[in-house]
Amino acid sequence: MGVHRLHRGRGYGTAMVLACARAMRELGASSIYTCTPAFNVGAVATYQAAGLEALDEIRSQYREA
């Protein structure tokens, strides 16, 4: 999901996340997970505004220095 910068701050992203969660509940889901980079503060804020909790960051790739 992405929201154009001219439409940010109006609650559209949160409304979309909540609508998706409701649809998934109707289909029998008991929980939802999202994956987004922690540096994407807009996405993290949107998910938190919809009631999701941020968990510890999990790195899928890293290299030994």
Tab-separated table of C-alpha atoms in Angstrom:
chain	number	residue	atom	x	y	z
A	1	MET	CA	0.000	0.000	0.000
A	2	GLY	CA	1.206	3.474	-0.683
A	3	VAL	CA	-0.315	6.900	-0.221
A	4	HIS	CA	0.642	9.829	-2.423
A	5	ARG	CA	2.169	12.659	-0.423
A	6	LEU	CA	-0.711	15.007	-1.298
A	7	HIS	CA	-3.142	12.621	0.389
A	8	ARG	CA	-1.145	11.792	3.510
A	9	GLY	CA	-2.420	12.690	6.956
A	10	ARG	CA	-6.084	12.212	6.084
A	11	GLY	CA	-6.507	8.744	7.555
A	12	TYR	CA	-6.848	6.928	4.223
A	13	GLY	CA	-4.011	4.498	4.950
A	14	THR	CA	-5.351	3.646	8.389
A	15	ALA	CA	-8.847	3.152	6.942
A	16	MET	CA	-7.430	0.779	4.324
A	17	VAL	CA	-5.519	-1.248	6.925
A	18	LEU	CA	-8.629	-1.514	9.103
A	19	ALA	CA	-10.800	-2.524	6.118
A	20	CYS	CA	-8.295	-5.235	5.186
A	21	ALA	CA	-8.216	-6.496	8.774
A	22	ARG	CA	-12.022	-6.678	8.863
A	23	ALA	CA	-12.110	-8.568	5.561
A	24	MET	CA	-9.494	-10.998	6.804
A	25	ARG	CA	-11.455	-11.561	10.025
A	26	GLU	CA	-14.554	-12.358	7.954
A	27	LEU	CA	-12.465	-14.928	6.085
A	28	GLY	CA	-11.476	-16.579	9.365
A	29	ALA	CA	-8.117	-14.990	10.194
A	30	SER	CA	-7.315	-14.654	13.870
A	31	SER	CA	-4.287	-12.375	13.456
A	32	ILE	CA	-2.399	-10.354	10.878
A	33	TYR	CA	1.241	-9.547	10.345
A	34	THR	CA	2.831	-6.915	8.165
A	35	CYS	CA	6.436	-6.495	7.131
A	36	THR	CA	7.838	-3.072	6.487
A	37	PRO	CA	11.290	-1.574	6.990
A	38	ALA	CA	11.600	0.184	10.345
A	39	PHE	CA	12.974	3.272	8.588
A	40	ASN	CA	9.627	3.702	6.794
A	41	VAL	CA	8.200	5.796	9.612
A	42	GLY	CA	5.028	6.652	7.680
A	43	ALA	CA	4.091	3.005	7.241
A	44	VAL	CA	4.938	2.154	10.849
A	45	ALA	CA	2.796	5.072	12.056
A	46	THR	CA	-0.092	3.976	9.830
A	47	TYR	CA	-0.029	0.426	11.154
A	48	GLN	CA	0.211	1.645	14.741
A	49	ALA	CA	-2.712	4.039	14.183
A	50	ALA	CA	-4.723	0.998	13.053
A	51	GLY	CA	-3.903	-0.776	16.324
A	52	LEU	CA	-1.015	-3.004	15.264
A	53	GLU	CA	2.051	-3.251	17.482
A	54	ALA	CA	5.608	-2.766	16.286
A	55	LEU	CA	7.839	-5.718	17.099
A	56	ASP	CA	11.606	-5.933	17.228
A	57	GLU	CA	13.267	-5.525	13.876
A	58	ILE	CA	14.300	-8.741	12.154
A	59	ARG	CA	17.062	-8.473	9.600
A	60	SER	CA	16.681	-10.800	6.665
A	61	GLN	CA	20.151	-10.021	5.380
A	62	TYR	CA	23.305	-8.992	7.135
A	63	ARG	CA	27.014	-9.479	6.751
A	64	GLU	CA	29.721	-10.124	9.246
A	65	ALA	CA	32.141	-7.202	9.413
